[in-house]
Amino acid sequence: MNGAILDLAVAIPHHYVSHKELAQARGVEADKYHRGLGCDEMAICGPGEDTVTLAAEAAWRLFEHNPEARERIGLCIVGTESGVDAAKPVAIYVHRLLGLPANCRAFEIKHACYGATAALQMASSWVQQHPKRLALVIASDIARYERGSAGEPTQGAGAVAMLVGKADERDALLQLSPISGAFANDVYDFWRPPYQSEALVKGKYSMNCYLEGLQGAYEDYCRQAGDEPTPDYLLYHVPFPAMARKAHRRMSDLRGLSDELYYEDLESRVEPALWANRKVGNVYSGSLYLALAGLCERKGTRLIGRRLALFSYGSGSCSEYFTGRFGEGVHRYHRHLQHLLDTRTEVDVDQYELLHDASLKMERNNSFQSALPHQGQAFTFLGIRDHERCYRQNFAEDAVALIPARPTILNNTRPFQRA
Ligand code: COA
């Protein structure tokens, strides 16, 4: 018996730009982004949003739907490759912003887009030893590439929070199988040195590394699992939706499927999960789990009893292929993703560039400002003061009272002192 995902919730930035507009501004045919990459819209972080606010908002939404769970959290892990500090983890900000129990392990895991899967597997084992407690696993990331680069249309941002616990198959939203296949390989396909705010990437090479990782992890899985029924749905890591199609092509070749079956299979077993990724863009460690939320939202309780395969890839690289079965816990999933998408504000390319630049400026010391929250934004990043990041909780009943010139700040008030 392994752990289970009991519920999940998503947070996305409050602005987006359409790929049609972006293509026009970059002098590229719109179909390259729309059909070639499979992208329609790209989420853009504004200055009040960062990896912490996205992570905290996703978890806050999860506890809104599962209020009794908060007190039982004994492990809080954030998988991210866009952490906000080289030492202090995103998880500890989330721990504070959400008022999680003090008797709790809180830390961050980094391995490019694989981090959240490492966190999920760790949490899944941990709940076996702590059956009365729950783990909070969050994938939170902001995907940034250089403006005008080939990677630019594959940006995006968001977070997915998952509640992990020990459950029988009927209570689980997704009961995870104890078998998983892994594949690690030291490559320079995508990386971000500490002196860079945007990632460096060898685009085509990274796609080959991804496919090599898929094959390696899948073969490792098959060696352990032997003959198993074909999964009803497959989720692949989604840096851009067309990559999931390429992954499924490779998977079909490995399984010896004909071209005809590949297309049929793609439509029925892969595509139903990808609709939200087309509108959010890359969420690095969260993109696989955004696809999971997309599938839950689209299929709802029809998923109960269905088998799912998941493939996670993190550049650098580490890959994992694992499976699970949907249980009655699917009833717990509260549809919210479409609403989040519908309530975003569209911006044009000039505004996207301004937002992008403004949020990078917020990463500088003494960028502190008392910005107003967007409608529906649970937490706001106020900037950095005396080298400490400052956040505001917007959802308290007295939220308006938190807005004055010197707001209540959820951060240490002690001044920074050099060691
Ligand atoms: N109509 C329809 N399709 C078009 C088109 C048009 N007018 N113009 C181009 N395309 C297709 C291309 O044929 C290609 O499809 P294919 O891969 O099936 O052949 C696709 O659009 C992309 O075009 P391409 O010229 O290969 O794009 P690019 O070199 O500008 O960059 C990436 C694509 C993915 C390499 C780039 O966006 C990138 O580096 N992204 C970040 C890295 C990443 O996400 N890696 C994934 C593994 S982790």
PDB file of C-alpha atoms in Angstrom, residues 105-227:
ATOM      1  CA  ARG A 105       8.763  19.357   8.606  1.00  0.00           C
ATOM      2  CA  ALA A 106       8.886  22.128   6.007  1.00  0.00           C
ATOM      3  CA  PHE A 107      11.376  22.212   3.147  1.00  0.00           C
ATOM      4  CA  GLU A 108      11.889  22.707  -0.577  1.00  0.00           C
ATOM      5  CA  ILE A 109      12.984  20.222  -3.233  1.00  0.00           C
ATOM      6  CA  LYS A 110      14.674  21.262  -6.442  1.00  0.00           C
ATOM      7  CA  HIS A 111      15.283  19.212  -9.512  1.00  0.00           C
ATOM      8  CA  ALA A 112      13.965  21.302 -12.420  1.00  0.00           C
ATOM      9  CA  CYS A 113      10.442  20.149 -13.340  1.00  0.00           C
ATOM     10  CA  TYR A 114      10.861  16.880 -11.404  1.00  0.00           C
ATOM     11  CA  GLY A 115      10.958  18.426  -7.890  1.00  0.00           C
ATOM     12  CA  ALA A 116       7.264  18.062  -7.082  1.00  0.00           C
ATOM     13  CA  THR A 117       7.249  14.406  -8.116  1.00  0.00           C
ATOM     14  CA  ALA A 118      10.180  13.738  -5.770  1.00  0.00           C
ATOM     15  CA  ALA A 119       8.146  15.537  -3.082  1.00  0.00           C
ATOM     16  CA  LEU A 120       5.019  13.515  -3.830  1.00  0.00           C
ATOM     17  CA  GLN A 121       6.881  10.188  -3.657  1.00  0.00           C
ATOM     18  CA  MET A 122       8.563  11.221  -0.416  1.00  0.00           C
ATOM     19  CA  ALA A 123       5.232  12.290   1.093  1.00  0.00           C
ATOM     20  CA  SER A 124       3.604   9.090  -0.079  1.00  0.00           C
ATOM     21  CA  SER A 125       6.173   7.028   1.867  1.00  0.00           C
ATOM     22  CA  TRP A 126       6.066   9.365   4.889  1.00  0.00           C
ATOM     23  CA  VAL A 127       2.324   8.942   5.417  1.00  0.00           C
ATOM     24  CA  GLN A 128       2.859   5.174   5.812  1.00  0.00           C
ATOM     25  CA  GLN A 129       4.846   5.906   8.977  1.00  0.00           C
ATOM     26  CA  HIS A 130       2.504   8.702  10.101  1.00  0.00           C
ATOM     27  CA  PRO A 131      -0.954   7.388   9.183  1.00  0.00           C
ATOM     28  CA  LYS A 132      -2.806   9.934  11.343  1.00  0.00           C
ATOM     29  CA  ARG A 133      -1.096  12.907   9.789  1.00  0.00           C
ATOM     30  CA  LEU A 134      -1.232  14.470   6.333  1.00  0.00           C
ATOM     31  CA  ALA A 135       1.379  15.860   3.996  1.00  0.00           C
ATOM     32  CA  LEU A 136       1.038  19.022   1.938  1.00  0.00           C
ATOM     33  CA  VAL A 137       2.912  18.834  -1.373  1.00  0.00           C
ATOM     34  CA  ILE A 138       3.014  21.937  -3.549  1.00  0.00           C
ATOM     35  CA  ALA A 139       4.428  22.391  -7.027  1.00  0.00           C
ATOM     36  CA  SER A 140       4.946  26.106  -7.625  1.00  0.00           C
ATOM     37  CA  ASP A 141       6.897  27.717 -10.437  1.00  0.00           C
ATOM     38  CA  ILE A 142       7.332  30.679 -12.738  1.00  0.00           C
ATOM     39  CA  ALA A 143       8.694  29.692 -16.159  1.00  0.00           C
ATOM     40  CA  ARG A 144      10.775  32.502 -17.626  1.00  0.00           C
ATOM     41  CA  TYR A 145      12.806  32.543 -20.833  1.00  0.00           C
ATOM     42  CA  GLU A 146      14.567  35.434 -22.495  1.00  0.00           C
ATOM     43  CA  ARG A 147      12.288  37.839 -24.361  1.00  0.00           C
ATOM     44  CA  GLY A 148      12.276  37.119 -28.092  1.00  0.00           C
ATOM     45  CA  SER A 149      13.936  33.691 -27.600  1.00  0.00           C
ATOM     46  CA  ALA A 150      12.510  30.408 -28.949  1.00  0.00           C
ATOM     47  CA  GLY A 151      11.515  29.536 -25.369  1.00  0.00           C
ATOM     48  CA  GLU A 152       9.477  32.739 -24.844  1.00  0.00           C
ATOM     49  CA  PRO A 153       6.116  31.264 -25.980  1.00  0.00           C
ATOM     50  CA  THR A 154       6.620  28.382 -23.553  1.00  0.00           C
ATOM     51  CA  GLN A 155       6.551  30.537 -20.419  1.00  0.00           C
ATOM     52  CA  GLY A 156       3.780  30.434 -17.803  1.00  0.00           C
ATOM     53  CA  ALA A 157       3.305  30.203 -14.045  1.00  0.00           C
ATOM     54  CA  GLY A 158       1.132  28.628 -11.381  1.00  0.00           C
ATOM     55  CA  ALA A 159       0.976  26.247  -8.459  1.00  0.00           C
ATOM     56  CA  VAL A 160      -0.771  22.999  -7.589  1.00  0.00           C
ATOM     57  CA  ALA A 161      -1.214  21.966  -3.957  1.00  0.00           C
ATOM     58  CA  MET A 162      -1.895  18.333  -3.090  1.00  0.00           C
ATOM     59  CA  LEU A 163      -3.060  16.791   0.136  1.00  0.00           C
ATOM     60  CA  VAL A 164      -1.361  13.428   0.618  1.00  0.00           C
ATOM     61  CA  GLY A 165      -2.451  10.842   3.148  1.00  0.00           C
ATOM     62  CA  LYS A 166      -2.923   7.175   3.847  1.00  0.00           C
ATOM     63  CA  ALA A 167      -6.284   6.124   2.500  1.00  0.00           C
ATOM     64  CA  ASP A 168      -7.992   3.031   1.273  1.00  0.00           C
ATOM     65  CA  GLU A 169      -8.695   2.953  -2.415  1.00  0.00           C
ATOM     66  CA  ARG A 170     -12.266   4.184  -1.946  1.00  0.00           C
ATOM     67  CA  ASP A 171     -11.251   7.320  -0.028  1.00  0.00           C
ATOM     68  CA  ALA A 172      -8.365   8.259  -2.250  1.00  0.00           C
ATOM     69  CA  LEU A 173      -8.726  10.735  -5.077  1.00  0.00           C
ATOM     70  CA  LEU A 174      -5.711   8.993  -6.620  1.00  0.00           C
ATOM     71  CA  GLN A 175      -4.223   5.943  -4.898  1.00  0.00           C
ATOM     72  CA  LEU A 176      -0.548   5.804  -5.900  1.00  0.00           C
ATOM     73  CA  SER A 177       0.983   2.481  -6.862  1.00  0.00           C
ATOM     74  CA  PRO A 178       4.146   1.491  -4.940  1.00  0.00           C
ATOM     75  CA  ILE A 179       5.832   0.663  -8.250  1.00  0.00           C
ATOM     76  CA  SER A 180       7.569   3.402 -10.170  1.00  0.00           C
ATOM     77  CA  GLY A 181      10.255   3.500 -12.847  1.00  0.00           C
ATOM     78  CA  ALA A 182      13.109   6.009 -12.642  1.00  0.00           C
ATOM     79  CA  PHE A 183      15.870   7.204 -14.960  1.00  0.00           C
ATOM     80  CA  ALA A 184      18.642   9.696 -14.162  1.00  0.00           C
ATOM     81  CA  ASN A 185      21.162  11.174 -16.600  1.00  0.00           C
ATOM     82  CA  ASP A 186      23.534  14.138 -16.152  1.00  0.00           C
ATOM     83  CA  VAL A 187      22.845  16.466 -19.121  1.00  0.00           C
ATOM     84  CA  TYR A 188      22.919  20.216 -19.801  1.00  0.00           C
ATOM     85  CA  ASP A 189      19.588  20.569 -21.609  1.00  0.00           C
ATOM     86  CA  PHE A 190      18.030  23.287 -19.437  1.00  0.00           C
ATOM     87  CA  TRP A 191      19.528  25.071 -16.449  1.00  0.00           C
ATOM     88  CA  ARG A 192      19.617  28.410 -14.661  1.00  0.00           C
ATOM     89  CA  PRO A 193      22.913  29.548 -13.150  1.00  0.00           C
ATOM     90  CA  PRO A 194      22.521  31.710 -10.001  1.00  0.00           C
ATOM     91  CA  TYR A 195      23.467  34.882 -11.928  1.00  0.00           C
ATOM     92  CA  GLN A 196      20.570  34.451 -14.410  1.00  0.00           C
ATOM     93  CA  SER A 197      16.901  35.348 -13.854  1.00  0.00           C
ATOM     94  CA  GLU A 198      15.873  33.464 -16.991  1.00  0.00           C
ATOM     95  CA  ALA A 199      16.669  29.847 -17.806  1.00  0.00           C
ATOM     96  CA  LEU A 200      19.189  28.751 -20.437  1.00  0.00           C
ATOM     97  CA  VAL A 201      17.933  25.996 -22.676  1.00  0.00           C
ATOM     98  CA  LYS A 202      19.010  23.873 -25.622  1.00  0.00           C
ATOM     99  CA  GLY A 203      15.443  23.496 -26.870  1.00  0.00           C
ATOM    100  CA  LYS A 204      15.635  20.597 -29.341  1.00  0.00           C
ATOM    101  CA  TYR A 205      18.204  18.751 -27.245  1.00  0.00           C
ATOM    102  CA  SER A 206      15.946  19.083 -24.178  1.00  0.00           C
ATOM    103  CA  MET A 207      13.137  17.425 -26.119  1.00  0.00           C
ATOM    104  CA  ASN A 208      15.406  14.478 -26.954  1.00  0.00           C
ATOM    105  CA  CYS A 209      16.541  14.217 -23.326  1.00  0.00           C
ATOM    106  CA  TYR A 210      12.876  14.208 -22.246  1.00  0.00           C
ATOM    107  CA  LEU A 211      12.055  11.357 -24.663  1.00  0.00           C
ATOM    108  CA  GLU A 212      15.129   9.405 -23.592  1.00  0.00           C
ATOM    109  CA  GLY A 213      14.020   9.861 -19.961  1.00  0.00           C
ATOM    110  CA  LEU A 214      10.518   8.658 -20.840  1.00  0.00           C
ATOM    111  CA  GLN A 215      11.847   5.503 -22.431  1.00  0.00           C
ATOM    112  CA  GLY A 216      14.297   4.819 -19.583  1.00  0.00           C
ATOM    113  CA  ALA A 217      11.704   5.328 -16.842  1.00  0.00           C
ATOM    114  CA  TYR A 218       8.955   3.410 -18.655  1.00  0.00           C
ATOM    115  CA  GLU A 219      11.216   0.416 -19.315  1.00  0.00           C
ATOM    116  CA  ASP A 220      12.264   0.427 -15.660  1.00  0.00           C
ATOM    117  CA  TYR A 221       8.581   0.466 -14.659  1.00  0.00           C
ATOM    118  CA  CYS A 222       7.722  -2.415 -16.990  1.00  0.00           C
ATOM    119  CA  ARG A 223      10.590  -4.540 -15.628  1.00  0.00           C
ATOM    120  CA  GLN A 224       9.066  -4.253 -12.153  1.00  0.00           C
ATOM    121  CA  ALA A 225       5.356  -4.290 -12.946  1.00  0.00           C
ATOM    122  CA  GLY A 226       5.223  -7.042 -15.562  1.00  0.00           C
ATOM    123  CA  ASP A 227       1.919  -7.328 -17.402  1.00  0.00           C
TER     124      ASP A 227
END
